[in-house]
Amino acid sequence: MPVPLDSSKYESSPFFNPADFVGYIAGLGRLGPAPVPEAVVLSYQASLFEHASSAHASTPAEGYFGKWLRYLDGSDGRVAIAGHFGVGAPAAAVMLEELIAFGARRFVSVGTAGSLRLDLPPGSLVVCDSAFRDEGTSYHYLPGGAPVYPSEELTAALRAALGKRGLTHRVGPSWTTDAIYRETAEEVVKFRDEGALVVEMEASALFAVARFRGVRIASCFSVSDTLAELAWRPEFHAETTEEGLELLFAAALEALGADQPGV
């Protein structure tokens, strides 16, 4: 059965857009006076959000976005980090949509992923250059089942920032799925044979939304667990996983042009 169930939606208009929702919030006086960030790092792990908030002086947004958004001091409100909005394609897509409607135009998604390859152990760094769409959200933005891609320019900037720091990293596709508790050995083999390095929950939806809305996005992962031996070995709370997230965050800031002193 195809997704979406009614493919005519690609030629139809939605009942409301993210800009309508943000306008509604503004009309209630709940948007807050905070500046519009040009660029945002999307984070999913609470540890990374707290690291970013403590290692870099930051100011919480006011009003509606205050639950999720912190501005990095020294960037004049240009760069922010968003977190605590949930995990998975639907949650990430909603946050991205609302930030786009707010006015942000460049994004780097920094998260964790499970390795599909023996030579990519926990603690490895991965830059995503495409994503297999094994989730439902992206199909409401783009038809067909072909992989979806991030911004080439922003991805290149992210790779350059990692290289400048001498950080070894792999570049390749991810397998994006909604159902982490239904991943099977057969799927691991299938997507590995098709070139996927890792499995995660957001990339393909984020890429689809960004393409649909005409904004730039890149995505990177710290490997937090492995399925490469067709058995699960978790390392979510390992020091190498946390260090990987922090290193990726620093590179993301540089890729977004926010690595100057004070930021």
mmCIF file of C-alpha atoms in Angstrom:
data_model
loop_
_atom_site.group_PDB
_atom_site.id
_atom_site.type_symbol
_atom_site.label_atom_id
_atom_site.label_comp_id
_atom_site.label_asym_id
_atom_site.label_seq_id
_atom_site.Cartn_x
_atom_site.Cartn_y
_atom_site.Cartn_z
ATOM 1 C CA MET A 1 0.000 0.000 0.000
ATOM 2 C CA PRO A 2 1.565 3.324 -1.054
ATOM 3 C CA VAL A 3 2.164 6.333 1.173
ATOM 4 C CA PRO A 4 0.392 8.714 1.067
ATOM 5 C CA LEU A 5 -2.841 6.820 0.580
ATOM 6 C CA ASP A 6 -4.151 9.631 -1.654
ATOM 7 C CA SER A 7 -1.419 10.706 -4.079
ATOM 8 C CA SER A 8 -3.567 13.589 -5.358
ATOM 9 C CA LYS A 9 -2.259 15.592 -2.402
ATOM 10 C CA TYR A 10 0.806 16.537 -4.447
ATOM 11 C CA GLU A 11 -1.410 18.728 -6.616
ATOM 12 C CA SER A 12 -3.489 20.030 -3.694
ATOM 13 C CA SER A 13 -2.995 22.755 -1.101
ATOM 14 C CA PRO A 14 -2.988 22.004 2.639
ATOM 15 C CA PHE A 15 -5.578 23.467 4.973
ATOM 16 C CA PHE A 16 -2.863 25.528 6.649
ATOM 17 C CA ASN A 17 0.869 26.092 6.428
ATOM 18 C CA PRO A 18 3.520 26.457 9.142
ATOM 19 C CA ALA A 19 3.535 30.199 8.508
ATOM 20 C CA ASP A 20 -0.180 30.264 9.366
ATOM 21 C CA PHE A 21 0.527 28.550 12.694
ATOM 22 C CA VAL A 22 3.415 30.874 13.554
ATOM 23 C CA GLY A 23 1.182 33.803 12.609
ATOM 24 C CA TYR A 24 -1.519 32.460 14.898
ATOM 25 C CA ILE A 25 0.960 32.249 17.798
ATOM 26 C CA ALA A 26 2.164 35.779 17.035
ATOM 27 C CA GLY A 27 -1.415 37.017 16.992
ATOM 28 C CA LEU A 28 -1.881 35.675 20.503
ATOM 29 C CA GLY A 29 1.174 37.635 21.624
ATOM 30 C CA ARG A 30 3.027 34.409 22.482
ATOM 31 C CA LEU A 31 5.768 34.382 19.876
ATOM 32 C CA GLY A 32 8.060 36.601 21.930
ATOM 33 C CA PRO A 33 10.381 39.407 20.846
ATOM 34 C CA ALA A 34 13.363 37.126 20.149
ATOM 35 C CA PRO A 35 15.330 37.694 16.916
ATOM 36 C CA VAL A 36 14.951 35.338 13.975
ATOM 37 C CA PRO A 37 17.996 33.031 13.718
ATOM 38 C CA GLU A 38 19.596 32.613 10.314
ATOM 39 C CA ALA A 39 20.867 29.149 11.198
ATOM 40 C CA VAL A 40 19.926 26.413 13.670
ATOM 41 C CA VAL A 41 21.580 23.234 14.917
ATOM 42 C CA LEU A 42 18.953 20.542 15.493
ATOM 43 C CA SER A 43 19.777 18.263 18.441
ATOM 44 C CA TYR A 44 18.030 15.196 19.824
ATOM 45 C CA GLN A 45 20.136 14.129 22.793
ATOM 46 C CA ALA A 46 19.624 16.091 26.000
ATOM 47 C CA SER A 47 23.333 15.791 26.746
ATOM 48 C CA LEU A 48 24.263 17.676 23.577
ATOM 49 C CA PHE A 49 21.723 20.417 24.221
ATOM 50 C CA GLU A 50 23.068 20.884 27.742
ATOM 51 C CA HIS A 51 26.665 20.849 26.485
ATOM 52 C CA ALA A 52 25.851 23.497 23.900
ATOM 53 C CA SER A 53 24.103 25.619 26.500
ATOM 54 C CA SER A 54 26.979 25.401 28.995
ATOM 55 C CA ALA A 55 30.081 25.286 26.808
ATOM 56 C CA HIS A 56 28.818 28.223 24.761
ATOM 57 C CA ALA A 57 27.135 31.150 26.462
ATOM 58 C CA SER A 58 23.534 31.129 25.287
ATOM 59 C CA THR A 59 20.220 32.828 25.827
ATOM 60 C CA PRO A 60 16.842 31.048 25.780
ATOM 61 C CA ALA A 61 14.302 32.264 23.260
ATOM 62 C CA GLU A 62 11.257 33.966 24.693
ATOM 63 C CA GLY A 63 7.660 32.979 24.095
ATOM 64 C CA TYR A 64 6.611 29.982 22.034
ATOM 65 C CA PHE A 65 10.097 28.831 20.985
ATOM 66 C CA GLY A 66 11.476 29.203 24.509
ATOM 67 C CA LYS A 67 10.914 25.508 25.226
ATOM 68 C CA TRP A 68 13.276 24.441 22.459
ATOM 69 C CA LEU A 69 15.511 27.247 21.237
ATOM 70 C CA ARG A 70 18.639 28.867 22.664
ATOM 71 C CA TYR A 71 20.571 31.650 20.913
ATOM 72 C CA LEU A 72 24.356 31.357 21.011
ATOM 73 C CA ASP A 73 25.733 34.540 22.529
ATOM 74 C CA GLY A 74 28.202 36.298 20.278
ATOM 75 C CA SER A 75 26.266 35.491 17.132
ATOM 76 C CA ASP A 76 23.947 38.510 17.453
ATOM 77 C CA GLY A 77 20.993 36.144 17.397
ATOM 78 C CA ARG A 78 22.066 34.653 14.054
ATOM 79 C CA VAL A 79 22.703 31.110 15.288
ATOM 80 C CA ALA A 80 20.712 28.950 17.693
ATOM 81 C CA ILE A 81 20.417 25.373 18.864
ATOM 82 C CA ALA A 82 17.056 23.607 19.089
ATOM 83 C CA GLY A 83 16.454 20.618 21.350
ATOM 84 C CA HIS A 84 13.972 18.793 23.589
ATOM 85 C CA PHE A 85 11.408 18.644 20.758
ATOM 86 C CA GLY A 86 11.456 14.848 20.483
ATOM 87 C CA VAL A 87 12.986 12.274 18.175
ATOM 88 C CA GLY A 88 11.909 10.677 14.926
ATOM 89 C CA ALA A 89 10.827 11.949 11.547
ATOM 90 C CA PRO A 90 7.455 13.530 12.477
ATOM 91 C CA ALA A 91 8.793 15.485 15.474
ATOM 92 C CA ALA A 92 11.897 16.648 13.632
ATOM 93 C CA ALA A 93 9.886 17.654 10.557
ATOM 94 C CA VAL A 94 7.433 19.719 12.630
ATOM 95 C CA MET A 95 10.278 21.528 14.397
ATOM 96 C CA LEU A 96 12.030 22.189 11.092
ATOM 97 C CA GLU A 97 8.827 23.463 9.480
ATOM 98 C CA GLU A 98 8.136 25.897 12.318
ATOM 99 C CA LEU A 99 11.711 27.180 12.397
ATOM 100 C CA ILE A 100 11.562 27.752 8.634
ATOM 101 C CA ALA A 101 8.290 29.634 9.073
ATOM 102 C CA PHE A 102 9.990 31.651 11.831
ATOM 103 C CA GLY A 103 12.647 32.669 9.308
ATOM 104 C CA ALA A 104 15.639 30.307 9.681
ATOM 105 C CA ARG A 105 17.185 29.165 6.406
ATOM 106 C CA ARG A 106 20.209 26.962 7.202
ATOM 107 C CA PHE A 107 20.282 23.889 9.432
ATOM 108 C CA VAL A 108 22.627 21.152 10.583
ATOM 109 C CA SER A 109 21.102 18.092 12.248
ATOM 110 C CA VAL A 110 23.429 16.510 14.832
ATOM 111 C CA GLY A 111 22.367 13.168 16.277
ATOM 112 C CA THR A 112 23.219 9.545 16.895
ATOM 113 C CA ALA A 113 22.909 6.542 14.606
ATOM 114 C CA GLY A 114 23.352 2.791 14.615
ATOM 115 C CA SER A 115 26.187 1.344 12.538
ATOM 116 C CA LEU A 116 25.496 -1.212 9.809
ATOM 117 C CA ARG A 117 29.178 -1.895 9.123
ATOM 118 C CA LEU A 118 31.934 -3.709 10.982
ATOM 119 C CA ASP A 119 34.473 -0.992 10.179
ATOM 120 C CA LEU A 120 32.260 1.728 11.682
ATOM 121 C CA PRO A 121 32.261 1.078 15.451
ATOM 122 C CA PRO A 122 30.535 3.173 18.138
ATOM 123 C CA GLY A 123 32.220 6.551 18.460
ATOM 124 C CA SER A 124 32.704 6.897 14.686
ATOM 125 C CA LEU A 125 31.633 10.111 12.974
ATOM 126 C CA VAL A 126 29.417 10.020 9.885
ATOM 127 C CA VAL A 127 28.309 12.750 7.495
ATOM 128 C CA CYS A 128 25.122 11.841 5.653
ATOM 129 C CA ASP A 129 25.073 12.456 1.892
ATOM 130 C CA SER A 130 21.698 10.786 1.170
ATOM 131 C CA ALA A 131 18.973 8.879 2.965
ATOM 132 C CA PHE A 132 16.821 5.864 2.154
ATOM 133 C CA ARG A 133 13.203 6.753 2.904
ATOM 134 C CA ASP A 134 11.867 4.003 5.162
ATOM 135 C CA GLU A 135 9.658 6.427 7.108
ATOM 136 C CA GLY A 136 6.304 7.992 6.303
ATOM 137 C CA THR A 137 6.780 11.739 6.678
ATOM 138 C CA SER A 138 8.899 12.390 3.581
ATOM 139 C CA TYR A 139 6.277 10.890 1.271
ATOM 140 C CA HIS A 140 3.867 13.674 2.152
ATOM 141 C CA TYR A 141 6.383 16.144 0.723
ATOM 142 C CA LEU A 142 8.007 14.291 -2.186
ATOM 143 C CA PRO A 143 6.559 11.485 -4.328
ATOM 144 C CA GLY A 144 8.403 8.323 -5.286
ATOM 145 C CA GLY A 145 10.730 6.144 -3.285
ATOM 146 C CA ALA A 146 14.138 7.373 -4.430
ATOM 147 C CA PRO A 147 16.681 8.482 -1.818
ATOM 148 C CA VAL A 148 16.613 12.144 -0.823
ATOM 149 C CA TYR A 149 19.636 14.414 -0.474
ATOM 150 C CA PRO A 150 20.903 17.223 1.761
ATOM 151 C CA SER A 151 22.396 20.519 0.627
ATOM 152 C CA GLU A 152 25.647 19.792 -1.217
ATOM 153 C CA GLU A 153 27.094 23.152 -0.221
ATOM 154 C CA LEU A 154 26.332 22.854 3.481
ATOM 155 C CA THR A 155 27.425 19.209 3.564
ATOM 156 C CA ALA A 156 30.741 20.202 1.983
ATOM 157 C CA ALA A 157 31.155 22.956 4.582
ATOM 158 C CA LEU A 158 30.492 20.445 7.359
ATOM 159 C CA ARG A 159 33.069 18.033 5.936
ATOM 160 C CA ALA A 160 35.583 20.847 5.608
ATOM 161 C CA ALA A 161 35.050 21.829 9.249
ATOM 162 C CA LEU A 162 35.659 18.234 10.365
ATOM 163 C CA GLY A 163 38.748 17.987 8.164
ATOM 164 C CA LYS A 164 40.105 21.262 9.529
ATOM 165 C CA ARG A 165 39.983 19.682 12.989
ATOM 166 C CA GLY A 166 41.714 16.539 11.768
ATOM 167 C CA LEU A 167 38.649 14.439 12.581
ATOM 168 C CA THR A 168 38.309 11.155 10.729
ATOM 169 C CA HIS A 169 34.791 10.691 9.407
ATOM 170 C CA ARG A 170 32.882 8.620 6.884
ATOM 171 C CA VAL A 171 30.518 9.980 4.256
ATOM 172 C CA GLY A 172 27.603 7.998 2.916
ATOM 173 C CA PRO A 173 23.904 7.162 2.961
ATOM 174 C CA SER A 174 21.733 6.470 5.978
ATOM 175 C CA TRP A 175 18.660 4.295 6.339
ATOM 176 C CA THR A 176 15.906 6.339 7.986
ATOM 177 C CA THR A 177 13.159 4.379 9.738
ATOM 178 C CA ASP A 178 10.240 5.246 12.006
ATOM 179 C CA ALA A 179 10.257 1.929 13.824
ATOM 180 C CA ILE A 180 13.501 1.343 15.725
ATOM 181 C CA TYR A 181 12.021 -1.631 17.570
ATOM 182 C CA ARG A 182 11.152 -3.357 14.287
ATOM 183 C CA GLU A 183 14.558 -3.302 12.609
ATOM 184 C CA THR A 184 15.439 -6.778 11.322
ATOM 185 C CA ALA A 185 18.586 -8.604 10.263
ATOM 186 C CA GLU A 186 17.201 -8.874 6.747
ATOM 187 C CA GLU A 187 16.801 -5.089 6.579
ATOM 188 C CA VAL A 188 20.313 -4.496 7.881
ATOM 189 C CA VAL A 189 21.719 -6.695 5.114
ATOM 190 C CA LYS A 190 19.473 -5.117 2.465
ATOM 191 C CA PHE A 191 20.316 -1.502 3.240
ATOM 192 C CA ARG A 192 23.983 -2.260 3.873
ATOM 193 C CA ASP A 193 24.165 -3.918 0.440
ATOM 194 C CA GLU A 194 22.588 -0.783 -1.021
ATOM 195 C CA GLY A 195 25.320 1.359 0.512
ATOM 196 C CA ALA A 196 23.879 2.587 3.813
ATOM 197 C CA LEU A 197 26.422 3.176 6.572
ATOM 198 C CA VAL A 198 24.010 3.731 9.460
ATOM 199 C CA VAL A 199 20.386 3.639 10.543
ATOM 200 C CA GLU A 200 18.627 6.570 12.224
ATOM 201 C CA MET A 201 15.208 8.223 12.488
ATOM 202 C CA GLU A 202 15.209 11.751 11.005
ATOM 203 C CA ALA A 203 17.443 12.404 7.992
ATOM 204 C CA SER A 204 15.204 11.521 5.046
ATOM 205 C CA ALA A 205 12.257 13.482 6.431
ATOM 206 C CA LEU A 206 14.440 16.517 7.157
ATOM 207 C CA PHE A 207 15.939 16.415 3.668
ATOM 208 C CA ALA A 208 12.480 16.173 2.104
ATOM 209 C CA VAL A 209 11.114 19.119 4.091
ATOM 210 C CA ALA A 210 14.194 21.218 3.316
ATOM 211 C CA ARG A 211 13.917 20.484 -0.388
ATOM 212 C CA PHE A 212 10.194 21.238 -0.379
ATOM 213 C CA ARG A 213 10.677 24.560 1.448
ATOM 214 C CA GLY A 214 13.820 25.604 -0.411
ATOM 215 C CA VAL A 215 16.218 25.772 2.555
ATOM 216 C CA ARG A 216 19.636 24.212 3.201
ATOM 217 C CA ILE A 217 20.289 21.338 5.568
ATOM 218 C CA ALA A 218 23.105 18.916 6.389
ATOM 219 C CA SER A 219 23.116 15.957 8.751
ATOM 220 C CA CYS A 220 25.767 14.122 10.766
ATOM 221 C CA PHE A 221 25.899 11.362 13.370
ATOM 222 C CA SER A 222 27.945 10.026 16.225
ATOM 223 C CA VAL A 223 27.644 6.230 16.073
ATOM 224 C CA SER A 224 25.970 5.160 19.304
ATOM 225 C CA ASP A 225 25.302 1.466 18.728
ATOM 226 C CA THR A 226 25.945 -1.209 16.147
ATOM 227 C CA LEU A 227 23.902 -3.806 14.287
ATOM 228 C CA ALA A 228 26.792 -4.763 12.016
ATOM 229 C CA GLU A 229 27.184 -8.259 13.478
ATOM 230 C CA LEU A 230 23.419 -8.792 13.137
ATOM 231 C CA ALA A 231 23.135 -8.416 16.907
ATOM 232 C CA TRP A 232 22.581 -5.218 18.863
ATOM 233 C CA ARG A 233 25.406 -3.646 20.854
ATOM 234 C CA PRO A 234 24.388 -0.340 22.473
ATOM 235 C CA GLU A 235 26.899 2.351 23.453
ATOM 236 C CA PHE A 236 24.524 5.305 23.805
ATOM 237 C CA HIS A 237 26.075 6.578 27.015
ATOM 238 C CA ALA A 238 29.676 5.763 26.194
ATOM 239 C CA GLU A 239 32.194 8.574 26.460
ATOM 240 C CA THR A 240 33.099 8.215 22.788
ATOM 241 C CA THR A 241 29.464 8.730 21.746
ATOM 242 C CA GLU A 242 29.161 11.921 23.800
ATOM 243 C CA GLU A 243 32.527 13.188 22.570
ATOM 244 C CA GLY A 244 31.430 12.528 19.010
ATOM 245 C CA LEU A 245 28.310 14.642 19.452
ATOM 246 C CA GLU A 246 30.323 17.508 20.896
ATOM 247 C CA LEU A 247 32.876 17.366 18.068
ATOM 248 C CA LEU A 248 30.095 17.347 15.483
ATOM 249 C CA PHE A 249 28.426 20.308 17.182
ATOM 250 C CA ALA A 250 31.628 22.347 16.958
ATOM 251 C CA ALA A 251 31.971 21.460 13.274
ATOM 252 C CA ALA A 252 28.316 22.318 12.670
ATOM 253 C CA LEU A 253 28.850 25.785 14.133
ATOM 254 C CA GLU A 254 31.770 26.365 11.786
ATOM 255 C CA ALA A 255 29.782 25.095 8.799
ATOM 256 C CA LEU A 256 27.044 27.566 9.707
ATOM 257 C CA GLY A 257 29.567 30.390 10.060
ATOM 258 C CA ALA A 258 29.318 30.619 13.846
ATOM 259 C CA ASP A 259 32.779 29.527 14.923
ATOM 260 C CA GLN A 260 34.160 33.001 15.612
ATOM 261 C CA PRO A 261 35.442 33.800 19.132
ATOM 262 C CA GLY A 262 32.657 34.307 21.622
ATOM 263 C CA VAL A 263 30.224 31.936 19.950
#
